XYZ file of C-alpha atoms in Angstrom:
568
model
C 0.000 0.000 0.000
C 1.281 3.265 -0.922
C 1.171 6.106 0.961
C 2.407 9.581 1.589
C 5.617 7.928 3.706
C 6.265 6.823 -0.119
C 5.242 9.895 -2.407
C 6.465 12.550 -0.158
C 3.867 15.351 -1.478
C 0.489 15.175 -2.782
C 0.679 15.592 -6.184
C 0.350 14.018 -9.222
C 3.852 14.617 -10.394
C 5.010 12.504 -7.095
C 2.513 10.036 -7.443
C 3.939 9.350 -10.807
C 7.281 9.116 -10.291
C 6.781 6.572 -7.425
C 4.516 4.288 -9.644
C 7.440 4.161 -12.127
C 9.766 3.369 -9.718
C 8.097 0.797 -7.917
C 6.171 -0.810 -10.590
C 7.258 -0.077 -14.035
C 7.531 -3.563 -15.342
C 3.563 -4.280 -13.992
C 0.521 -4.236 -16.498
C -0.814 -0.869 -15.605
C -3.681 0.240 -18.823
C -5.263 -2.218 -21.520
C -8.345 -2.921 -23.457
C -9.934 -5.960 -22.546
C -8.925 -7.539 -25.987
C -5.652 -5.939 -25.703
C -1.897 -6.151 -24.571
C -1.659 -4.224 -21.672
C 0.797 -1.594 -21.864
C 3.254 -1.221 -18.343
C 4.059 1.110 -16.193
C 7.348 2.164 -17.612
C 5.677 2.448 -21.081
C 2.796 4.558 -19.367
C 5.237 6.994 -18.645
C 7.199 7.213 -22.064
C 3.525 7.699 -24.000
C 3.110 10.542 -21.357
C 6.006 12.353 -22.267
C 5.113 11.958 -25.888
C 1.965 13.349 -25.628
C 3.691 16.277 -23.356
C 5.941 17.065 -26.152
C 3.304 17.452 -28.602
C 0.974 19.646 -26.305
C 4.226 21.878 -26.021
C 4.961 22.422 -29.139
C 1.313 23.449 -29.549
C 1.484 26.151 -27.538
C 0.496 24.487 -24.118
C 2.123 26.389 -20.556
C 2.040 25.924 -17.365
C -2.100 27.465 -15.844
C -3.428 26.281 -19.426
C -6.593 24.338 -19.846
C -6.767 21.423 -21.627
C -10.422 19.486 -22.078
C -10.947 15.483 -22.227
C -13.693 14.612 -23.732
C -13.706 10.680 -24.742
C -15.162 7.303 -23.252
C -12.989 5.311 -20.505
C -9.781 4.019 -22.537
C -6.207 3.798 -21.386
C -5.469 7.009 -23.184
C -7.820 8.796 -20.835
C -5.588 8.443 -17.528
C -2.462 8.997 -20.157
C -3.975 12.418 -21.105
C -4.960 13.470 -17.938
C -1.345 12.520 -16.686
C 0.380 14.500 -19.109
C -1.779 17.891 -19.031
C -1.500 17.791 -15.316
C 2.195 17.200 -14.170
C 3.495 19.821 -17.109
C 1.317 22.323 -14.643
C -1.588 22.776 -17.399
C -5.231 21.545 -16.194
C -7.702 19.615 -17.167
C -11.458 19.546 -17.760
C -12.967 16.423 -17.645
C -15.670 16.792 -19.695
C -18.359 13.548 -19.220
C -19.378 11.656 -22.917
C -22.894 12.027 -22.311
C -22.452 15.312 -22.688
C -24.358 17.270 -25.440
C -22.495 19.628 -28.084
C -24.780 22.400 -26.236
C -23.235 21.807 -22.706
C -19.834 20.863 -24.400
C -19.509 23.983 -25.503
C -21.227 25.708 -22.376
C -18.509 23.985 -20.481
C -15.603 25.319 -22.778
C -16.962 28.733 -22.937
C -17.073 28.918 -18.882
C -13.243 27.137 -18.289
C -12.047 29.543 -20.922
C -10.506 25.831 -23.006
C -9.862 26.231 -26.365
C -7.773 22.983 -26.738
C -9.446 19.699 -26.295
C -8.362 15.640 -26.465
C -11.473 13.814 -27.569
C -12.351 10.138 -29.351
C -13.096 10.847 -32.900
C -16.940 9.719 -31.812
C -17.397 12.669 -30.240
C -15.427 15.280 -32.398
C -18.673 16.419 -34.000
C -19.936 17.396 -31.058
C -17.000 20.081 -30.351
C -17.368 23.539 -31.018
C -15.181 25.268 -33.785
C -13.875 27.550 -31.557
C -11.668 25.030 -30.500
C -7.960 26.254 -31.558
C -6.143 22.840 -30.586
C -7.772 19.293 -31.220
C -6.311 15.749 -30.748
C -7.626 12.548 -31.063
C -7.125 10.352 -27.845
C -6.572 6.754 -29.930
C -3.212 7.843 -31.129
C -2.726 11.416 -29.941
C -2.509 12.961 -33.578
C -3.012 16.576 -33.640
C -6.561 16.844 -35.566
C -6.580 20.512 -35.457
C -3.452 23.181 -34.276
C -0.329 24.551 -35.364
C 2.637 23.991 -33.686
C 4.438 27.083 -32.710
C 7.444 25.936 -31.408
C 10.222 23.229 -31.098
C 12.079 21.183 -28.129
C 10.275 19.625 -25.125
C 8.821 21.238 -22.038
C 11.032 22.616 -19.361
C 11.053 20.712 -15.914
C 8.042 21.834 -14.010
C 7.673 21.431 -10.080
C 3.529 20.656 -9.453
C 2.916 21.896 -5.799
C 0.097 20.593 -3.602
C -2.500 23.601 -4.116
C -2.053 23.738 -7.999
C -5.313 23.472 -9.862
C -5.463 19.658 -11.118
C -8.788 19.718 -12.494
C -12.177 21.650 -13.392
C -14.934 19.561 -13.461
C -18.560 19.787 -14.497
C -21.031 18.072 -12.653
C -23.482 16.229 -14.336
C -26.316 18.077 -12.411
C -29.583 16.845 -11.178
C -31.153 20.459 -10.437
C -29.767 22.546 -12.536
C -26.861 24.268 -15.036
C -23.299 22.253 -14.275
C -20.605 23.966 -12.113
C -17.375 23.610 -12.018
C -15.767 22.393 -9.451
C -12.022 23.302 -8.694
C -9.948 20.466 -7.042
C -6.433 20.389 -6.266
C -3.673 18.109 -6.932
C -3.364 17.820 -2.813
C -7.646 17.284 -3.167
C -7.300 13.929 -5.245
C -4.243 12.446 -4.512
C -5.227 12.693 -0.506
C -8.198 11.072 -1.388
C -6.699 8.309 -3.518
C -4.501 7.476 -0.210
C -6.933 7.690 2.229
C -9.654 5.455 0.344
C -7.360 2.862 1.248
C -9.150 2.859 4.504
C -12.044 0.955 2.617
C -9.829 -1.607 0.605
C -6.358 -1.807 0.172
C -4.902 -2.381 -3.212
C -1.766 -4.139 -4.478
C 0.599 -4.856 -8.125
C -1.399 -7.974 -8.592
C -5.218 -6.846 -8.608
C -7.606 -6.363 -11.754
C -10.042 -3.510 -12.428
C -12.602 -3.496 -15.082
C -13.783 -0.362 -15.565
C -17.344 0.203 -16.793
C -17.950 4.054 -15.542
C -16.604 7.187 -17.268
C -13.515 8.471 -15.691
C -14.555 12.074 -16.066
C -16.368 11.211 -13.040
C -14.390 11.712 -10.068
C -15.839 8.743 -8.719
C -14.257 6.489 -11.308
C -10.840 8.754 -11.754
C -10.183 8.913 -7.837
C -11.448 5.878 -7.092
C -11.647 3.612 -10.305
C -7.990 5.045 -11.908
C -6.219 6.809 -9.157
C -6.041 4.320 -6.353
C -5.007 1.566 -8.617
C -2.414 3.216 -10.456
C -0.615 4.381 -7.577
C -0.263 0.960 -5.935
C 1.087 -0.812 -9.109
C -2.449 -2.656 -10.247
C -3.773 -3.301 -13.859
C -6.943 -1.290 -15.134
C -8.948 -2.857 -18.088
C -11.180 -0.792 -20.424
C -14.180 -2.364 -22.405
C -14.311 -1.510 -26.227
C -17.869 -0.255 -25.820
C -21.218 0.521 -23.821
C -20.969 -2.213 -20.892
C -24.032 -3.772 -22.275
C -24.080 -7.526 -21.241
C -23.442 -8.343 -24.593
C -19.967 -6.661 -23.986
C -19.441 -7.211 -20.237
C -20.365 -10.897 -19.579
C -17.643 -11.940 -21.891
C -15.575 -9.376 -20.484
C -15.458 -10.494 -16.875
C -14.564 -14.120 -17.478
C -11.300 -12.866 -19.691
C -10.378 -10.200 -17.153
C -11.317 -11.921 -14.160
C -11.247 -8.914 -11.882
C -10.251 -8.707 -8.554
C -12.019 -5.504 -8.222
C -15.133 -3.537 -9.728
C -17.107 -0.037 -9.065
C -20.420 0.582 -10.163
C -23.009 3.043 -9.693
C -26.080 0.899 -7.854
C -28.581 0.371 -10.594
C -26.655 -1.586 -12.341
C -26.880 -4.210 -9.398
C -30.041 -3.509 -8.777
C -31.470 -4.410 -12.182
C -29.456 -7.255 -11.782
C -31.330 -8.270 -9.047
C -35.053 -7.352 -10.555
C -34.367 -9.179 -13.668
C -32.477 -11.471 -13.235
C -32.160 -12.648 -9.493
C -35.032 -12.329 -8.190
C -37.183 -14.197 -10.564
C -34.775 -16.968 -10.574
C -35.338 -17.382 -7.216
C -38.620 -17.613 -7.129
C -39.379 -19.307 -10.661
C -41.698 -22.029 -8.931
C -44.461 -21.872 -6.433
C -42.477 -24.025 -4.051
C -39.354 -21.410 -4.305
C -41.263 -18.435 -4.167
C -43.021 -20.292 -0.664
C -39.467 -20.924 0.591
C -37.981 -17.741 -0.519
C -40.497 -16.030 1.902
C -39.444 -17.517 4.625
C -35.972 -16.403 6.974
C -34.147 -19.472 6.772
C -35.113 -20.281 3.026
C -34.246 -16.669 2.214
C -30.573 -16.860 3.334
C -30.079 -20.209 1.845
C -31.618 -19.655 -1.679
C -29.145 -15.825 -1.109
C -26.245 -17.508 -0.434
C -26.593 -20.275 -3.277
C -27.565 -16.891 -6.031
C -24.164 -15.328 -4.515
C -22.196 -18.242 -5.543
C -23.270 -18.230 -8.937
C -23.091 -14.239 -8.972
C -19.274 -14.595 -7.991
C -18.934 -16.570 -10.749
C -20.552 -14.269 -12.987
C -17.903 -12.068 -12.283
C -15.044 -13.851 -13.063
C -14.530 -15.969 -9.712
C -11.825 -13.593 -8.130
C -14.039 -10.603 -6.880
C -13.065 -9.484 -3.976
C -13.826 -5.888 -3.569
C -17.321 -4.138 -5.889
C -17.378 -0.739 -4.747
C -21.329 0.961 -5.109
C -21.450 4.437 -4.958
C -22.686 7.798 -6.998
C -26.358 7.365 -5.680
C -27.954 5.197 -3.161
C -28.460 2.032 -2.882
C -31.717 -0.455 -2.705
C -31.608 -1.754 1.298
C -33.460 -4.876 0.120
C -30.360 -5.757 -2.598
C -27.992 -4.817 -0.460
C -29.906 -7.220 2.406
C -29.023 -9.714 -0.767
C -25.729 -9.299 -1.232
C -25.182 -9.147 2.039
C -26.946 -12.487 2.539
C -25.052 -13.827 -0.918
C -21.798 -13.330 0.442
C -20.907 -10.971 -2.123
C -18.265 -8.609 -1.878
C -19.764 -5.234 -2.011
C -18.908 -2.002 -0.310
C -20.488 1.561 -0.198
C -19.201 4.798 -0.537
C -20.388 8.394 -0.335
C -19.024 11.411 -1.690
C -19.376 14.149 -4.235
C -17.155 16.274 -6.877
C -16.469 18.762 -4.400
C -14.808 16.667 -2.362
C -12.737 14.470 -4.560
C -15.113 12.391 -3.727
C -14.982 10.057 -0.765
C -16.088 11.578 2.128
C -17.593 8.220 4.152
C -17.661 4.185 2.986
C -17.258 0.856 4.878
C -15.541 -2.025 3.499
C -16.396 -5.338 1.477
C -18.607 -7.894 4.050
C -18.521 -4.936 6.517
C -21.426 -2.851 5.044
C -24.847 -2.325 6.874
C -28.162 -2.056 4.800
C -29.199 1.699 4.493
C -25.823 3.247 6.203
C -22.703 4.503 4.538
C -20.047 3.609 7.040
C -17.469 5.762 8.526
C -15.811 9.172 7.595
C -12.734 8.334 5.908
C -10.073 8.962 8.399
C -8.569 12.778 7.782
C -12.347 13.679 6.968
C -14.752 15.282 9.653
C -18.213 15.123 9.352
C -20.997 16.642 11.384
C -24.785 17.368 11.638
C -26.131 20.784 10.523
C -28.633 21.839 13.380
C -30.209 18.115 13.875
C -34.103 17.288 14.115
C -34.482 16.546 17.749
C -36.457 13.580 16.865
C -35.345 12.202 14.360
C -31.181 13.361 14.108
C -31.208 14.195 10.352
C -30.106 17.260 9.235
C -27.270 18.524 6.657
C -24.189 16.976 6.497
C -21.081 19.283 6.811
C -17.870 18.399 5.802
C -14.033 19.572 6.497
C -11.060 18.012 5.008
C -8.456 17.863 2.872
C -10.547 16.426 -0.150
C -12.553 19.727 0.066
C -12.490 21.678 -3.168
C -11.053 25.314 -3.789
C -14.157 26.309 -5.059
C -16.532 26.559 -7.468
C -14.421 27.766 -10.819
C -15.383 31.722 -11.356
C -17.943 31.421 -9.147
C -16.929 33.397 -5.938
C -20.790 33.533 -4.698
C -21.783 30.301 -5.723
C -17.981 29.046 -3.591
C -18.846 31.501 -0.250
C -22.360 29.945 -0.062
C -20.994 26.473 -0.358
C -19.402 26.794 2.592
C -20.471 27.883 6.375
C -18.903 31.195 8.140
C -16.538 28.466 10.416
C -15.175 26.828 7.044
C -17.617 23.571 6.695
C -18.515 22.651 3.249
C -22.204 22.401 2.995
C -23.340 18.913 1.377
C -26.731 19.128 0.828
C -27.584 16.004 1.689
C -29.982 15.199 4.901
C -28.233 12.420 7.052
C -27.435 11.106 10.489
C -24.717 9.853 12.574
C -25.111 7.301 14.991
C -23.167 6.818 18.195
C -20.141 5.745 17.218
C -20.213 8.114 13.507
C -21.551 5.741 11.615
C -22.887 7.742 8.462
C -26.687 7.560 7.373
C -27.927 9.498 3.942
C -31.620 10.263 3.937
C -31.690 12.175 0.793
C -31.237 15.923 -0.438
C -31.963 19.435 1.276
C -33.410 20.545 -1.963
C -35.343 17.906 -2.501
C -37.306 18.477 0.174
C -41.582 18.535 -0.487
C -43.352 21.168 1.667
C -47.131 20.466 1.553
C -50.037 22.928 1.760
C -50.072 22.140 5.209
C -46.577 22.845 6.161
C -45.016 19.194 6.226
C -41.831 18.069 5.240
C -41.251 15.142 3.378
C -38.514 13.801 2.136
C -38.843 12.049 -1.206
C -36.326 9.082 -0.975
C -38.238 7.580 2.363
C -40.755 6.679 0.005
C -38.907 6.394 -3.258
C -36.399 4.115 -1.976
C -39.276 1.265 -1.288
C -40.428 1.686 -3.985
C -37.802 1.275 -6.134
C -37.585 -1.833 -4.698
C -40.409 -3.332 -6.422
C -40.080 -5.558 -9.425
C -42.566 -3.648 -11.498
C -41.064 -0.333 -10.540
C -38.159 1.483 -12.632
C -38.254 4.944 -11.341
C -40.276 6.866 -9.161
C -40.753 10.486 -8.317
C -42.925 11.838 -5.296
C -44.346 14.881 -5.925
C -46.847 17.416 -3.632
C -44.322 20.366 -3.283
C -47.319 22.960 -2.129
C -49.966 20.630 -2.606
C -52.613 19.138 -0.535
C -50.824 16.137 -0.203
C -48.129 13.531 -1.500
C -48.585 11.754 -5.009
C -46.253 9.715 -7.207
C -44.882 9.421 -10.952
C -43.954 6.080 -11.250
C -42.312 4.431 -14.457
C -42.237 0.503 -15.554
C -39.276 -1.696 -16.344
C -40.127 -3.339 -19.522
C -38.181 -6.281 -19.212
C -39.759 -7.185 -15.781
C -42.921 -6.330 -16.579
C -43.455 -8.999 -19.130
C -42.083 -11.847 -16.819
C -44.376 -10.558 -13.983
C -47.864 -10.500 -16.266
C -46.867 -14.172 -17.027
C -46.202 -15.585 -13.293
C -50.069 -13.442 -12.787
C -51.343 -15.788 -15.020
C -51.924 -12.277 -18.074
C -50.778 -11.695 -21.191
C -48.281 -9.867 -22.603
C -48.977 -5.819 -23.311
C -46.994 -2.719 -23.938
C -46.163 0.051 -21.525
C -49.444 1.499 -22.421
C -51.808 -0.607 -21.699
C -49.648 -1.653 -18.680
C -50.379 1.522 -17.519
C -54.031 1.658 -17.495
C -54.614 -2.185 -16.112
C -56.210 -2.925 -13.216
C -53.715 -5.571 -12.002
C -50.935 -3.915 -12.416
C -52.161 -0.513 -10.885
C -53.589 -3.197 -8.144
C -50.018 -4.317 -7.468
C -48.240 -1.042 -7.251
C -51.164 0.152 -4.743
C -50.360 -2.399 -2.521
C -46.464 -1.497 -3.097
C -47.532 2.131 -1.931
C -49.709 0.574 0.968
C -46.651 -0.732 1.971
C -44.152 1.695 1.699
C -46.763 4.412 3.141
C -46.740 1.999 6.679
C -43.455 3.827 7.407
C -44.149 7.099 7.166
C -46.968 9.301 8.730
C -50.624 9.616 7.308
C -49.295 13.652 6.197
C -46.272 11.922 4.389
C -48.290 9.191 2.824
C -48.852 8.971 -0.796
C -52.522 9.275 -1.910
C -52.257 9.219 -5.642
C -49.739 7.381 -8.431
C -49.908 7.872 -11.974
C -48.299 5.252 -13.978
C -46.247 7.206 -17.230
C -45.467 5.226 -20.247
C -41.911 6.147 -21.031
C -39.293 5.550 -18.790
C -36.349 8.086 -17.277
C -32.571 7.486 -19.433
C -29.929 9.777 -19.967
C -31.197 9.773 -23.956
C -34.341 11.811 -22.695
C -32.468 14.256 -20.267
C -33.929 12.573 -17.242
C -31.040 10.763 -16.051
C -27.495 11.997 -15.252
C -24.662 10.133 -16.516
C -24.293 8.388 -13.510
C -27.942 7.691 -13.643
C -29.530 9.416 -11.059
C -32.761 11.154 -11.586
C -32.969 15.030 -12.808
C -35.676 15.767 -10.486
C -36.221 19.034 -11.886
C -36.147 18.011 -15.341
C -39.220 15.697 -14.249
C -41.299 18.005 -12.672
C -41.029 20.498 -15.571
C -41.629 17.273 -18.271
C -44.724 16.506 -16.671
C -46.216 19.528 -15.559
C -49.265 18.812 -16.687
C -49.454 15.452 -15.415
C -49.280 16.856 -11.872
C -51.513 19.159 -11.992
C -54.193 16.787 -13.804
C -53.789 14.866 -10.264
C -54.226 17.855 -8.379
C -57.203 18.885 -10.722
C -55.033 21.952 -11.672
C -51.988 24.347 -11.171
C -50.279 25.169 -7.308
C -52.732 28.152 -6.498
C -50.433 31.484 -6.080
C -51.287 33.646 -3.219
């Protein structure tokens, strides 16, 4: 495990350096049908590519933008714009030519890296552009010759500006520091330590600092080998990719796992009466768990030993599975603004609905608790904190309280011993006509939980009380009308049928016997298309843009409340 003791500062320049020292022989980058390229050869393709953004015109304080899919150029790229004292902007694929060049226009970057895919998608303001398969220069003139002079990265230098994704609004960019992710690529060893001879598949985009910290960071500075798939990680792609890779160690956002579970799983385990009878009771439940892990393990490639779930939260009834199954998982919390760990617990240590503890170095705290309940905003302090929003002084100052505490805005708890709980987000927060306050995810989380159920959305922000938007799964939805004995039917007529709308009362009955009668929902209205990132509903990391929803289906909600929110 490699530390600070090791790198001697946090930067990216020292983090380097050690990794070719130590491990420059090791497999360190590779497609999955590929040769993996080392360490040592890492580090000559970085110097290339330095010399080429030099003699473009590239100094020290320059942006540079990366806009491509994970491949082994991507950490190569960000490498060399980052220890020649230049920064980069991470810009995520998913991104449209609209916010691509939003995003440009607001880092001031006028040179870019991107996958030819994507080039059409880039403004032609762009002065500089190179391809990221073979670092040609697409677009540019070179204005001078040589290679860049020595250049000594310090610990508060500007690594990266990177755009959120954004679930309520325009992106912002957030300003992190070479000290910012490299601490936090040292202390997530907490959670699971890493060594030369571990595996990572990759299957999220690393211009999420989830995957880059986490996914790219941590492995490459203890000597381990990260594999890249050649496309979208359908299963089409992935299943054969796991059983070549083999991986020792995975991340994932959660609904990946928990469609998994729905469609796959679930109905496996309870394919006959006689199953379904046993899987319904304690014991049977933990034995027919443990025999699905087995078989999920080997899904995987056999040699799992860490799958890291993070960027939103996760189902408590599939993580009740996994835990039962056996199955390696861990959860982690963070954000972009803090580089991003802030809280996780390790593999076969997790507990359903928690987080875990701070990572050590991090302090967390309670924003002016409910004395009921405990939940309030989370607050953090700590070296992964960012500078600041990029050019947004205002936006930075009210990030942040007057003592220095970096506001989350997410609604949690800690128990006794610190033990991190997530409720949901300030914002999110529903205030009825009658003055209560709900929070969405107490009931959303349930639901989510339900085979029938893809996405759901609680709405009654000023209304007389709480209602629902609730979406199907497709796939699930056909294997559920045939163990009810009904035929096949579209989305459509799915949505109007009694049986089904009978079944996701009784999922709301359900999930309403936790909450009070105020909280409750009274109403659900079954849509027929579904939330993805293709419709501008889902972030990249596939969370749901709750205010993209509500403005969608405006009309929807006020058909249930027999009209517009009343204006005093």
């Amino acid at each position: 495990m490699q530390t600070i003791n090791e790198l001697g500062t946090y930067t990216f320049q020292a983090l380097l350096e050690n990794s070719i020292k130590r491990f420059g022989e090791r497999p360190a980058l590779s497609f999955v049908s590929g040769a993996p390229i080392s360490y040592n050869e890492a580090n000559k393709q970085i110097e290339q590519l330095q010399q080429v953004l030099y003699r473009l015109g590239i100094n020290p304080g320059d942006k540079v933008a990366i806009y491509s899919h994970s491949v082994p150029h991507w950490g190569i790229a960000y490498f060399a714009i980052v220890t020649m004292g230049a920064i980069a902007v991470p810009l995520l694929p998913d991104f449209t030519d609209k916010e691509v060049k939003s995003c440009l226009e607001h880092s001031e970057t006028t040179m870019i890296i991107a996958s030819e895919k994507l080039m059409s998608r880039i403004p032609e303001t762009v002065s500089i552009l190179i391809d990221i398969q073979d670092f040609s220069v697409k677009k540019g003139t070179k204005i001078r010759d040589g290679t860049p002079p020595p250049y000594t990265c310090k610990e508060d230098d500007t690594a990266s500006v990177i755009y959120t994704s954004g679930t309520t609004g325009r992106s912002k960019g957030v300003e992190l520091s070479h000290k910012n992710l490299v601490w936090n690529a040292i202390a997530g060893q907490s959670c699971q330590r890493i060594n030369e001879y571990d595996r990572a598949l990759s299957i999220l985009p690393l211009s999420h600092v989830y995957e880059f910290t986490i996914g790219f960071l941590m492995f490459f500075l203890n000597g381990a080998c990260v594999y890249y798939l050649e496309g979208i990680p359908s299963p089409r792609i992935l299943l054969p990719a796991l059983l070549k890779v083999r991986p020792t160690m995975m991340l994932s956002v959660p609904i990946v796992m928990e469609k998994i579970y729905r469609n796959k799983i679930l109905p496996a385990l309870t394919s006959s009466p006689f199953r379904a009878w046993l899987y319904h009771t304690k014991l049977g439940k933990k034995i027919l768990n443990r025999l699905a892990g087995k078989q999920l393990k080997k899904t995987f490639g056999g040699n799992l030993k860490f799958f890291g779930l993070g960027g939103s939260k996760t189902d408590t009834v599939v993580e009740k599975f996994l835990r039962d199954a056996k199955f390696p998982y861990a959860i982690g919390y963070g954000l972009t603004e803090t580089s991003p760990l802030i809280a996780d617990s390790p593999a076969y240590q997790s507990i359903p609905g928690w987080i875990g503890y701070a990572v050590p170095g991090v302090e967390v705290k309670i924003d002016n608790p409910d004395p009921k309940t405990g939940i309030g905003e989370l607050l953090v302090k700590g070296p992964n904190v960012m500078k600041g929003y990029y050019r947004d002084p205002e936006l930075t100052k009210n990030a942040f309280t007057e003592d220095g505490w970096f506001k989350s805005g997410d609604l949690g708890s800690l128990d006794r011993d610190g033990y991190v709980r997530i409720t949901g987000r300030a914002k999110d927060i529903i205030v009825t006509a009658g003055g209560k306050n709900v929070a969405p995810a107490s009931l959303e989380d349930p639901l989510r939980g339900h085979p029938l159920i893809s996405q759901v959305i609680v709405v009654g922000d000023k209304r007389p009380f709480i209602s629902a938007l609730i979406t199907l799964d497709p796939e699930m939805l056909q294997l559920w009308l045939k163990n009810h004995g009904l035929p096949p039917m579209s989305i459509s007529e799915a949505a109007t049928n009694i049986e089904v709308l009978s079944a996701l009362e009784r999922a709301v009955e359900r999930a309403n016997q936790h909450v009070s009668r105020a909280e409750s929902i009274r109403k659900i209205h079954v849509l027929t298309s579904d939330f993805t990132e293709a419709n501008g509903l889902l972030t990249p990391s596939l969370k749901v843009k709750r205010k993209a929803v509500l403005q969608r289906y405006a009309e929807v909600i006020d058909s249930i409340y027999g009209g517009p929110v009343q204006n005093e």
